[in-house]
Amino acid sequence: MVVVGDFGEQTEVDRVGECRYRAALSADWEIWGPMGGYVAAVAARAAGAEAVHPRPVSFFCHFVGVARFAPVDLAVDVVRRGRSAETLRVSITQEGRQIMDATVAVAADNDGLEHGFATPPDVPAPQDLPTREELAATLDEDRPSFPFWDNFDVRPIDWRRDWPPPGPEDPVVQQWLRFVPRSTFDDPWVDVGRYLLLCDLPSWPAAMRHHAWRWEDGQPDWVAPSIDLYVALHQLVPDEPWLLMDGVAPIAGDGLLAGRSAVWTPDGRLVATGAGQCLFRRLPTS
């Protein structure tokens, strides 16, 4: 396994003024440029630096532009702040060009009714599955990959040795992932960044399972970057290194790809749910 950067260090923001921050986007998180969920995690760090209440509740953003692997500027505005909750807006720019517009809800400590009826997927535990590297060693040739994947210990639930598949498969992807070299984080805003990233991740891999059979080498004529992302943060699990990314791409059409996602713990707790849309872009022909 190639071990790259530390997620906590590579989402860090530095205060440069009142409600103003600066961060450097690392190329370790490359998928068609800086991965959207990684940029969302950086935005969450800036929101957390200004929040007065302790509990991150939800995150919504528009990906306005594609960033480069270079410094970005973050501005945090308080939309509303009350005794029980607050709403913060985070704007990310790079050399004056808008990259992201995000809204973050934060709550005070609170009591209320409790129940849990979410049913976790029936999948093997991460320790019972081979690593991505062990599975890849069984292949005759290397499959293309992005530096992004070197940030994780990945345990796929359903690994296909023959790629592309012979026909369309269900647009579903499930993987256990553990961040490396550091897997857990005491700072709740770094911890929440894990959930944002994993909720943004599965839409394209899920869609590829349905469409890859169309291309002889399994490599598409399209990409589909995220244009928005919403994540509901149900419970925080800062001591849990393994998280299940459970994603589906239920529909694609009119140049758009929809994705839904959930993040689970090995003991069946639902951590976060997400949804968003992606915009298809045709790859240039050589």
GROMACS .gro file of C-alpha atoms in nm:
model
  286
    1MET     CA    1   0.000   0.000   0.000
    2VAL     CA    2   0.128   0.347  -0.090
    3VAL     CA    3   0.073   0.571   0.214
    4VAL     CA    4   0.026   0.937   0.136
    5GLY     CA    5  -0.091   1.240   0.332
    6ASP     CA    6  -0.267   1.278   0.664
    7PHE     CA    7  -0.635   1.379   0.623
    8GLY     CA    8  -0.628   1.604   0.928
    9GLU     CA    9  -0.320   1.791   0.808
   10GLN     CA   10  -0.438   1.814   0.448
   11THR     CA   11  -0.776   1.968   0.538
   12GLU     CA   12  -0.628   2.218   0.782
   13VAL     CA   13  -0.723   2.585   0.749
   14ASP     CA   14  -0.519   2.884   0.872
   15ARG     CA   15  -0.686   3.198   0.999
   16VAL     CA   16  -0.575   3.504   0.801
   17GLY     CA   17  -0.835   3.756   0.922
   18GLU     CA   18  -1.176   3.790   1.081
   19CYS     CA   19  -1.382   3.495   0.951
   20ARG     CA   20  -1.123   3.448   0.678
   21TYR     CA   21  -0.904   3.143   0.621
   22ARG     CA   22  -0.655   2.996   0.380
   23ALA     CA   23  -0.583   2.633   0.292
   24ALA     CA   24  -0.369   2.440   0.045
   25LEU     CA   25  -0.534   2.166  -0.161
   26SER     CA   26  -0.313   1.859  -0.183
   27ALA     CA   27  -0.268   1.655  -0.502
   28ASP     CA   28  -0.290   1.341  -0.286
   29TRP     CA   29  -0.669   1.375  -0.322
   30GLU     CA   30  -0.686   1.380  -0.701
   31ILE     CA   31  -0.984   1.248  -0.898
   32TRP     CA   32  -1.027   1.462  -1.212
   33GLY     CA   33  -0.877   1.741  -0.998
   34PRO     CA   34  -0.932   1.786  -0.623
   35MET     CA   35  -1.203   1.536  -0.520
   36GLY     CA   36  -1.523   1.723  -0.431
   37GLY     CA   37  -1.574   1.559  -0.093
   38TYR     CA   38  -1.218   1.653   0.004
   39VAL     CA   39  -1.288   2.018  -0.080
   40ALA     CA   40  -1.612   1.991   0.121
   41ALA     CA   41  -1.408   1.866   0.419
   42VAL     CA   42  -1.186   2.174   0.395
   43ALA     CA   43  -1.496   2.396   0.394
   44ALA     CA   44  -1.623   2.214   0.704
   45ARG     CA   45  -1.297   2.290   0.886
   46ALA     CA   46  -1.348   2.662   0.826
   47ALA     CA   47  -1.709   2.642   0.947
   48GLY     CA   48  -1.596   2.458   1.258
   49ALA     CA   49  -1.340   2.726   1.335
   50GLU     CA   50  -1.620   2.986   1.352
   51ALA     CA   51  -1.899   2.776   1.508
   52VAL     CA   52  -1.996   2.849   1.869
   53HIS     CA   53  -2.213   2.537   1.907
   54PRO     CA   54  -2.048   2.192   1.923
   55ARG     CA   55  -2.263   1.960   1.709
   56PRO     CA   56  -2.230   1.955   1.326
   57VAL     CA   57  -2.578   1.877   1.188
   58SER     CA   58  -2.577   1.904   0.809
   59PHE     CA   59  -2.373   2.023   0.515
   60PHE     CA   60  -2.492   2.138   0.173
   61CYS     CA   61  -2.281   2.278  -0.108
   62HIS     CA   62  -2.268   2.369  -0.474
   63PHE     CA   63  -1.944   2.289  -0.655
   64VAL     CA   64  -1.924   2.610  -0.854
   65GLY     CA   65  -1.586   2.558  -1.019
   66VAL     CA   66  -1.304   2.306  -1.043
   67ALA     CA   67  -1.013   2.392  -0.817
   68ARG     CA   68  -0.645   2.346  -0.881
   69PHE     CA   69  -0.397   2.193  -0.637
   70ALA     CA   70  -0.299   2.527  -0.494
   71PRO     CA   71  -0.399   2.758  -0.207
   72VAL     CA   72  -0.764   2.856  -0.168
   73ASP     CA   73  -0.932   3.132   0.032
   74LEU     CA   74  -1.230   3.065   0.257
   75ALA     CA   75  -1.476   3.322   0.391
   76VAL     CA   76  -1.723   3.226   0.664
   77ASP     CA   77  -2.040   3.430   0.718
   78VAL     CA   78  -2.288   3.380   1.001
   79VAL     CA   79  -2.632   3.350   0.842
   80ARG     CA   80  -2.806   3.311   1.176
   81ARG     CA   81  -2.691   3.231   1.528
   82GLY     CA   82  -2.929   3.141   1.809
   83ARG     CA   83  -2.916   2.970   2.147
   84SER     CA   84  -2.995   2.626   2.006
   85ALA     CA   85  -2.854   2.634   1.651
   86GLU     CA   86  -2.657   2.835   1.400
   87THR     CA   87  -2.618   2.846   1.024
   88LEU     CA   88  -2.287   2.932   0.862
   89ARG     CA   89  -2.205   2.998   0.499
   90VAL     CA   90  -1.862   2.913   0.360
   91SER     CA   91  -1.738   3.052   0.030
   92ILE     CA   92  -1.422   2.909  -0.126
   93THR     CA   93  -1.236   3.102  -0.395
   94GLN     CA   94  -0.908   3.048  -0.575
   95GLU     CA   95  -0.738   3.354  -0.721
   96GLY     CA   96  -1.074   3.532  -0.714
   97ARG     CA   97  -1.262   3.252  -0.890
   98GLN     CA   98  -1.552   3.089  -0.703
   99ILE     CA   99  -1.496   2.720  -0.625
  100MET     CA  100  -1.762   2.627  -0.369
  101ASP     CA  101  -2.059   2.776  -0.189
  102ALA     CA  102  -2.154   2.579   0.124
  103THR     CA  103  -2.408   2.604   0.404
  104VAL     CA  104  -2.342   2.433   0.736
  105ALA     CA  105  -2.590   2.378   1.020
  106VAL     CA  106  -2.460   2.344   1.376
  107ALA     CA  107  -2.654   2.274   1.697
  108ALA     CA  108  -2.607   2.314   2.070
  109ASP     CA  109  -2.614   2.012   2.299
  110ASN     CA  110  -2.974   1.896   2.305
  111ASP     CA  111  -3.208   1.625   2.434
  112GLY     CA  112  -3.502   1.466   2.253
  113LEU     CA  113  -3.674   1.145   2.151
  114GLU     CA  114  -3.457   0.856   2.039
  115HIS     CA  115  -3.509   0.557   1.808
  116GLY     CA  116  -3.322   0.371   1.539
  117PHE     CA  117  -3.490   0.175   1.260
  118ALA     CA  118  -3.221   0.194   0.991
  119THR     CA  119  -3.121  -0.153   0.873
  120PRO     CA  120  -2.751  -0.186   0.788
  121PRO     CA  121  -2.643  -0.377   0.477
  122ASP     CA  122  -2.572  -0.744   0.527
  123VAL     CA  123  -2.203  -0.743   0.435
  124PRO     CA  124  -1.887  -0.909   0.571
  125ALA     CA  125  -1.683  -0.726   0.832
  126PRO     CA  126  -1.375  -0.542   0.702
  127GLN     CA  127  -1.131  -0.779   0.874
  128ASP     CA  128  -1.292  -1.070   0.688
  129LEU     CA  129  -1.223  -0.922   0.344
  130PRO     CA  130  -0.902  -0.901   0.139
  131THR     CA  131  -0.742  -0.564   0.078
  132ARG     CA  132  -0.756  -0.387  -0.256
  133GLU     CA  133  -0.384  -0.458  -0.300
  134GLU     CA  134  -0.433  -0.829  -0.238
  135LEU     CA  135  -0.715  -0.839  -0.491
  136ALA     CA  136  -0.517  -0.638  -0.747
  137ALA     CA  137  -0.227  -0.883  -0.716
  138THR     CA  138  -0.450  -1.149  -0.873
  139LEU     CA  139  -0.487  -0.946  -1.195
  140ASP     CA  140  -0.274  -0.992  -1.503
  141GLU     CA  141  -0.254  -0.616  -1.558
  142ASP     CA  142  -0.283  -0.309  -1.338
  143ARG     CA  143  -0.611  -0.121  -1.355
  144PRO     CA  144  -0.595   0.257  -1.383
  145SER     CA  145  -0.623   0.433  -1.050
  146PHE     CA  146  -0.604   0.783  -0.903
  147PRO     CA  147  -0.370   0.898  -0.623
  148PHE     CA  148  -0.687   0.952  -0.418
  149TRP     CA  149  -0.721   0.579  -0.346
  150ASP     CA  150  -0.381   0.562  -0.178
  151ASN     CA  151  -0.532   0.751   0.116
  152PHE     CA  152  -0.728   0.444   0.226
  153ASP     CA  153  -0.713   0.084   0.329
  154VAL     CA  154  -0.995  -0.036   0.100
  155ARG     CA  155  -1.192  -0.359   0.146
  156PRO     CA  156  -1.436  -0.398  -0.147
  157ILE     CA  157  -1.751  -0.598  -0.079
  158ASP     CA  158  -1.803  -0.718  -0.436
  159TRP     CA  159  -1.478  -0.736  -0.633
  160ARG     CA  160  -1.491  -0.826  -1.002
  161ARG     CA  161  -1.172  -0.978  -1.137
  162ASP     CA  162  -1.287  -0.956  -1.499
  163TRP     CA  163  -1.332  -0.594  -1.599
  164PRO     CA  164  -1.528  -0.468  -1.778
  165PRO     CA  165  -1.822  -0.690  -1.682
  166PRO     CA  166  -2.003  -0.879  -1.961
  167GLY     CA  167  -2.321  -0.678  -1.915
  168PRO     CA  168  -2.487  -0.407  -1.706
  169GLU     CA  169  -2.477  -0.461  -1.332
  170ASP     CA  170  -2.676  -0.289  -1.059
  171PRO     CA  171  -2.541   0.066  -1.007
  172VAL     CA  172  -2.443  -0.005  -0.647
  173VAL     CA  173  -2.105   0.013  -0.475
  174GLN     CA  174  -2.012  -0.090  -0.121
  175GLN     CA  175  -1.666  -0.071   0.032
  176TRP     CA  176  -1.516  -0.059   0.377
  177LEU     CA  177  -1.262   0.222   0.398
  178ARG     CA  178  -1.013   0.320   0.664
  179PHE     CA  179  -0.818   0.644   0.624
  180VAL     CA  180  -0.439   0.606   0.634
  181PRO     CA  181  -0.190   0.683   0.776
  182ARG     CA  182  -0.424   0.819   1.049
  183SER     CA  183  -0.772   0.669   1.072
  184THR     CA  184  -0.951   0.856   1.353
  185PHE     CA  185  -0.955   1.219   1.462
  186ASP     CA  186  -1.046   1.384   1.792
  187ASP     CA  187  -1.152   1.710   1.625
  188PRO     CA  188  -1.522   1.664   1.537
  189TRP     CA  189  -1.484   1.880   1.226
  190VAL     CA  190  -1.206   1.659   1.090
  191ASP     CA  191  -1.414   1.355   1.179
  192VAL     CA  192  -1.716   1.499   0.994
  193GLY     CA  193  -1.493   1.555   0.693
  194ARG     CA  194  -1.458   1.176   0.667
  195TYR     CA  195  -1.835   1.141   0.631
  196LEU     CA  196  -1.864   1.422   0.376
  197LEU     CA  197  -1.596   1.267   0.159
  198LEU     CA  198  -1.748   0.917   0.173
  199CYS     CA  199  -2.098   1.049   0.093
  200ASP     CA  200  -1.968   1.228  -0.216
  201LEU     CA  201  -1.757   0.938  -0.340
  202PRO     CA  202  -1.984   0.652  -0.459
  203SER     CA  203  -2.203   0.805  -0.734
  204TRP     CA  204  -1.953   0.757  -1.019
  205PRO     CA  205  -1.817   0.415  -0.914
  206ALA     CA  206  -2.178   0.295  -0.879
  207ALA     CA  207  -2.272   0.424  -1.224
  208MET     CA  208  -1.965   0.262  -1.379
  209ARG     CA  209  -2.082  -0.080  -1.265
  210HIS     CA  210  -2.389  -0.036  -1.484
  211HIS     CA  211  -2.219   0.110  -1.792
  212ALA     CA  212  -1.859  -0.018  -1.808
  213TRP     CA  213  -1.954  -0.318  -2.023
  214ARG     CA  214  -2.010  -0.074  -2.313
  215TRP     CA  215  -1.637   0.001  -2.342
  216GLU     CA  216  -1.386  -0.261  -2.449
  217ASP     CA  217  -1.126  -0.155  -2.195
  218GLY     CA  218  -1.381  -0.059  -1.929
  219GLN     CA  219  -1.275   0.305  -1.948
  220PRO     CA  220  -1.558   0.549  -2.021
  221ASP     CA  221  -1.599   0.828  -2.271
  222TRP     CA  222  -1.743   1.041  -1.989
  223VAL     CA  223  -1.673   1.176  -1.644
  224ALA     CA  224  -1.937   1.308  -1.405
  225PRO     CA  225  -1.811   1.561  -1.148
  226SER     CA  226  -2.043   1.650  -0.860
  227ILE     CA  227  -2.239   1.973  -0.891
  228ASP     CA  228  -2.394   1.958  -0.545
  229LEU     CA  229  -2.389   1.754  -0.225
  230TYR     CA  230  -2.614   1.729   0.080
  231VAL     CA  231  -2.511   1.530   0.388
  232ALA     CA  232  -2.715   1.473   0.704
  233LEU     CA  233  -2.490   1.396   1.000
  234HIS     CA  234  -2.677   1.151   1.223
  235GLN     CA  235  -2.414   1.056   1.478
  236LEU     CA  236  -2.043   1.108   1.526
  237VAL     CA  237  -1.811   0.807   1.565
  238PRO     CA  238  -1.465   0.960   1.614
  239ASP     CA  239  -1.319   0.639   1.761
  240GLU     CA  240  -1.427   0.413   1.472
  241PRO     CA  241  -1.158   0.366   1.205
  242TRP     CA  242  -1.365   0.155   0.962
  243LEU     CA  243  -1.657   0.307   0.772
  244LEU     CA  244  -1.877   0.141   0.511
  245MET     CA  245  -1.944   0.348   0.200
  246ASP     CA  246  -2.284   0.232   0.074
  247GLY     CA  247  -2.383   0.406  -0.250
  248VAL     CA  248  -2.626   0.383  -0.539
  249ALA     CA  249  -2.671   0.579  -0.862
  250PRO     CA  250  -3.047   0.522  -0.914
  251ILE     CA  251  -3.095   0.731  -1.227
  252ALA     CA  252  -2.900   0.900  -1.506
  253GLY     CA  253  -3.049   1.113  -1.782
  254ASP     CA  254  -3.058   1.459  -1.937
  255GLY     CA  255  -2.681   1.477  -1.883
  256LEU     CA  256  -2.719   1.430  -1.506
  257LEU     CA  257  -2.629   1.148  -1.269
  258ALA     CA  258  -2.800   1.118  -0.930
  259GLY     CA  259  -2.632   0.957  -0.633
  260ARG     CA  260  -2.745   0.850  -0.285
  261SER     CA  261  -2.512   0.733  -0.012
  262ALA     CA  262  -2.495   0.614   0.345
  263VAL     CA  263  -2.207   0.566   0.588
  264TRP     CA  264  -2.222   0.282   0.842
  265THR     CA  265  -2.005   0.147   1.123
  266PRO     CA  266  -1.910  -0.223   1.156
  267ASP     CA  267  -2.159  -0.260   1.444
  268GLY     CA  268  -2.447  -0.131   1.229
  269ARG     CA  269  -2.477   0.234   1.329
  270LEU     CA  270  -2.593   0.476   1.059
  271VAL     CA  271  -2.349   0.768   1.068
  272ALA     CA  272  -2.454   0.987   0.775
  273THR     CA  273  -2.669   0.989   0.463
  274GLY     CA  274  -2.605   1.193   0.151
  275ALA     CA  275  -2.741   1.280  -0.189
  276GLY     CA  276  -2.634   1.487  -0.486
  277GLN     CA  277  -2.620   1.526  -0.860
  278CYS     CA  278  -2.333   1.504  -1.105
  279LEU     CA  279  -2.299   1.664  -1.447
  280PHE     CA  280  -2.170   1.450  -1.735
  281ARG     CA  281  -1.876   1.579  -1.935
  282ARG     CA  282  -1.748   1.396  -2.241
  283LEU     CA  283  -1.379   1.319  -2.239
  284PRO     CA  284  -1.178   1.462  -2.528
  285THR     CA  285  -1.082   1.211  -2.794
  286SER     CA  286  -0.713   1.167  -2.873
   0.00000   0.00000   0.00000
